[in-house]
Amino acid sequence: MISAYASLRTYLKNAAGIVLDADREYMAESRLAPLVRKFDVSSVDALLARLNTSNDPRLRQDVIEAMTTNETYFFRDRAPFDMFENLVLPALLEQRAEERAIRVWCAGCSTGQEPYSLAMLLDANARRLAGWRVEILATDISTAALDSARQGSYNQFEVQRGLPVSQLLRYFVHEGSQWRLAEHLRARVDFRELNMMSDFSALGPFDLVFCRNILIYFDQATKIDVLRRVANVCRPDAFLVLGAAETLVGLGNAWKPHAIHRGVNIRAA
Amino acid sequence: MKQILVVDDSAVIRKIARRILDGMRFETSEAEDGAKALAACAFLMPDAILLDWNMPVMDGFEFLRQLRKLPGGTRPKVVFCTTENDITHIARAMHAGADEYIMKPFDKQILQSKFEEIGLV
Ligand SMILES: C[S@@+](CC[C@H](N)C(=O)[O-])C[C@H]1O[C@@H](n2cnc3c(N)ncnc32)[C@H](O)[C@@H]1O
């Protein structure tokens, strides 16, 4: 399926900014296989042929969702969340003392563990935040991931990755084989569908953006462009947190690392 | 190297857990019930204990109570690892002085995450 695979790569790049390596054809085959039956076609090749010729929005969306990786867990890598609690939040409490409002954006939130981890930390700091309005906007391109994020219901494996048992006891209810996040925490996060390739200039302004493990799917030029547009929806003294393995090296001049605290970035003048 | 005692009446579980923990660069040993585990701890107090709940002779809950009375027995971090997956059991274990809690089945990621949680990784 050489040419079909080439067309898939072009489609993903144009539609979602996602770059598929030329040698990942086998992965595409296995990820798209379930769609063959769903769309009632004879093979992955036939599926991709239909992707090229029809405008079926469901098919286009499903192909993107099949090809993205939604892996995430609560308090992923821990350090960014410690930094949020000990550095970013205290800083914002000073910087925003006048308006008493903070807006956080989780871009590429997948099934919700990341924004909900932040919501738990906000809850733990409720006393410091009394009288403050803190908004968390969480966005993703995958509607399936967002549906499950809104449910706030996780299986036994998911609630044991990164989540201390004390938080499980405190914030979750056991429902059958699932664990469901308490309503007051679910209500703190506003989940919305958003493709990072589209115009998001109306979303801001933000004080903090978590943009973790999503740029890794894009090519260099797209990363630079996204980081610049993220900066444009941020206040001048806002913070940006990337994934543990991601750096700003070679990614333009919209952001720079915090002078002391590696792992947090601030806007370049 | 940190010492971990794996306490479970299932030889299979002990083997799987030890293989994962060995891979995380811990030094592991094992016991098949609470009484044997207590004897092992009296001899050499480990840094952490991965502890099943339901076991013959002495269960994990009783073991934990007795462990904490031994000289140096408050030092080891105790991580329950059991099929009991309801809030009541979890809360009971935590009240009795456990440090973390794993609901079986577990995998490498879960063990890693929980041992990070108690500060051993
Ligand atoms: C690996 S997850 C990261 C989840 C979370 N931020 C974390 O670090 O654990 C990557 C997410 O990016 C989303 N994604 C990929 N391309 C996207 C795009 N163009 N626009 C919005 N979201 C996208 C995927 O749907 C997926 O949920």
CSV table of C-alpha atoms in Angstrom, one decimal, chain A residues 96-186:
chain,number,residue,atom,x,y,z
A,96,ARG,CA,-3.0,38.4,39.5
A,97,ALA,CA,-3.7,39.8,43.0
A,98,GLU,CA,-5.7,42.6,41.4
A,99,GLU,CA,-8.1,40.6,39.3
A,100,ARG,CA,-8.1,37.4,41.3
A,101,ALA,CA,-8.6,35.3,38.3
A,102,ILE,CA,-6.3,32.7,36.6
A,103,ARG,CA,-6.9,30.9,33.3
A,104,VAL,CA,-5.2,27.7,32.6
A,105,TRP,CA,-5.1,25.8,29.2
A,106,CYS,CA,-4.3,22.1,28.8
A,107,ALA,CA,-3.7,21.7,25.1
A,108,GLY,CA,-3.8,18.0,24.0
A,109,CYS,CA,-5.5,16.9,27.2
A,110,SER,CA,-6.4,13.4,25.9
A,111,THR,CA,-8.6,11.5,28.4
A,112,GLY,CA,-8.4,14.2,31.1
A,113,GLN,CA,-5.8,13.0,33.6
A,114,GLU,CA,-3.7,16.1,33.1
A,115,PRO,CA,-6.3,18.8,33.7
A,116,TYR,CA,-7.9,16.7,36.5
A,117,SER,CA,-4.5,16.5,38.2
A,118,LEU,CA,-4.3,20.3,38.1
A,119,ALA,CA,-7.9,20.4,39.4
A,120,MET,CA,-6.9,18.2,42.4
A,121,LEU,CA,-4.0,20.5,43.2
A,122,LEU,CA,-6.3,23.6,43.0
A,123,ASP,CA,-8.7,21.8,45.4
A,124,ALA,CA,-5.8,21.1,47.8
A,125,ASN,CA,-4.9,24.8,47.7
A,126,ALA,CA,-8.5,25.9,48.1
A,127,ARG,CA,-7.8,28.1,51.1
A,128,ARG,CA,-5.1,30.2,49.3
A,129,LEU,CA,-7.5,30.5,46.4
A,130,ALA,CA,-10.6,31.5,48.3
A,131,GLY,CA,-12.3,34.4,46.4
A,132,TRP,CA,-10.4,33.5,43.2
A,133,ARG,CA,-11.8,32.4,39.9
A,134,VAL,CA,-9.6,29.7,38.3
A,135,GLU,CA,-10.6,28.3,35.0
A,136,ILE,CA,-9.2,25.2,33.3
A,137,LEU,CA,-9.8,24.9,29.6
A,138,ALA,CA,-8.8,21.4,28.3
A,139,THR,CA,-8.7,20.8,24.5
A,140,ASP,CA,-8.0,17.9,22.2
A,141,ILE,CA,-8.6,16.9,18.6
A,142,SER,CA,-10.0,13.5,19.6
A,143,THR,CA,-13.7,13.6,20.4
A,144,ALA,CA,-13.5,10.0,21.7
A,145,ALA,CA,-10.8,11.1,24.2
A,146,LEU,CA,-12.8,14.1,25.2
A,147,ASP,CA,-16.0,12.0,25.7
A,148,SER,CA,-14.1,9.8,28.1
A,149,ALA,CA,-12.5,12.8,29.8
A,150,ARG,CA,-15.9,14.4,30.4
A,151,GLN,CA,-17.0,11.1,32.0
A,152,GLY,CA,-14.1,11.3,34.4
A,153,SER,CA,-14.4,7.6,34.9
A,154,TYR,CA,-11.2,5.5,34.9
A,155,ASN,CA,-10.3,1.8,35.2
A,156,GLN,CA,-8.2,0.3,37.9
A,157,PHE,CA,-5.0,0.5,35.9
A,158,GLU,CA,-5.5,4.1,35.1
A,159,VAL,CA,-6.1,5.2,38.7
A,160,GLN,CA,-3.0,3.5,39.8
A,161,ARG,CA,-0.6,5.2,37.4
A,162,GLY,CA,0.7,8.4,39.0
A,163,LEU,CA,-2.2,8.8,41.4
A,164,PRO,CA,-1.3,8.5,45.1
A,165,VAL,CA,-3.9,6.3,46.9
A,166,SER,CA,-4.6,9.2,49.3
A,167,GLN,CA,-5.9,11.2,46.3
A,168,LEU,CA,-7.9,8.2,45.1
A,169,LEU,CA,-9.7,7.9,48.4
A,170,ARG,CA,-10.2,11.6,48.6
A,171,TYR,CA,-11.5,12.4,45.1
A,172,PHE,CA,-12.9,9.3,43.5
A,173,VAL,CA,-16.0,7.1,44.0
A,174,HIS,CA,-15.9,3.4,43.1
A,175,GLU,CA,-18.5,2.5,40.5
A,176,GLY,CA,-18.5,-1.2,39.5
A,177,SER,CA,-15.1,-1.8,37.9
A,178,GLN,CA,-14.5,1.9,37.4
A,179,TRP,CA,-13.4,4.8,39.5
A,180,ARG,CA,-15.2,8.1,38.9
A,181,LEU,CA,-13.8,11.5,39.8
A,182,ALA,CA,-16.0,13.6,42.1
A,183,GLU,CA,-18.4,15.9,40.5
A,184,HIS,CA,-17.0,19.1,42.0
A,185,LEU,CA,-13.7,18.3,40.3
A,186,ARG,CA,-15.1,17.3,37.0
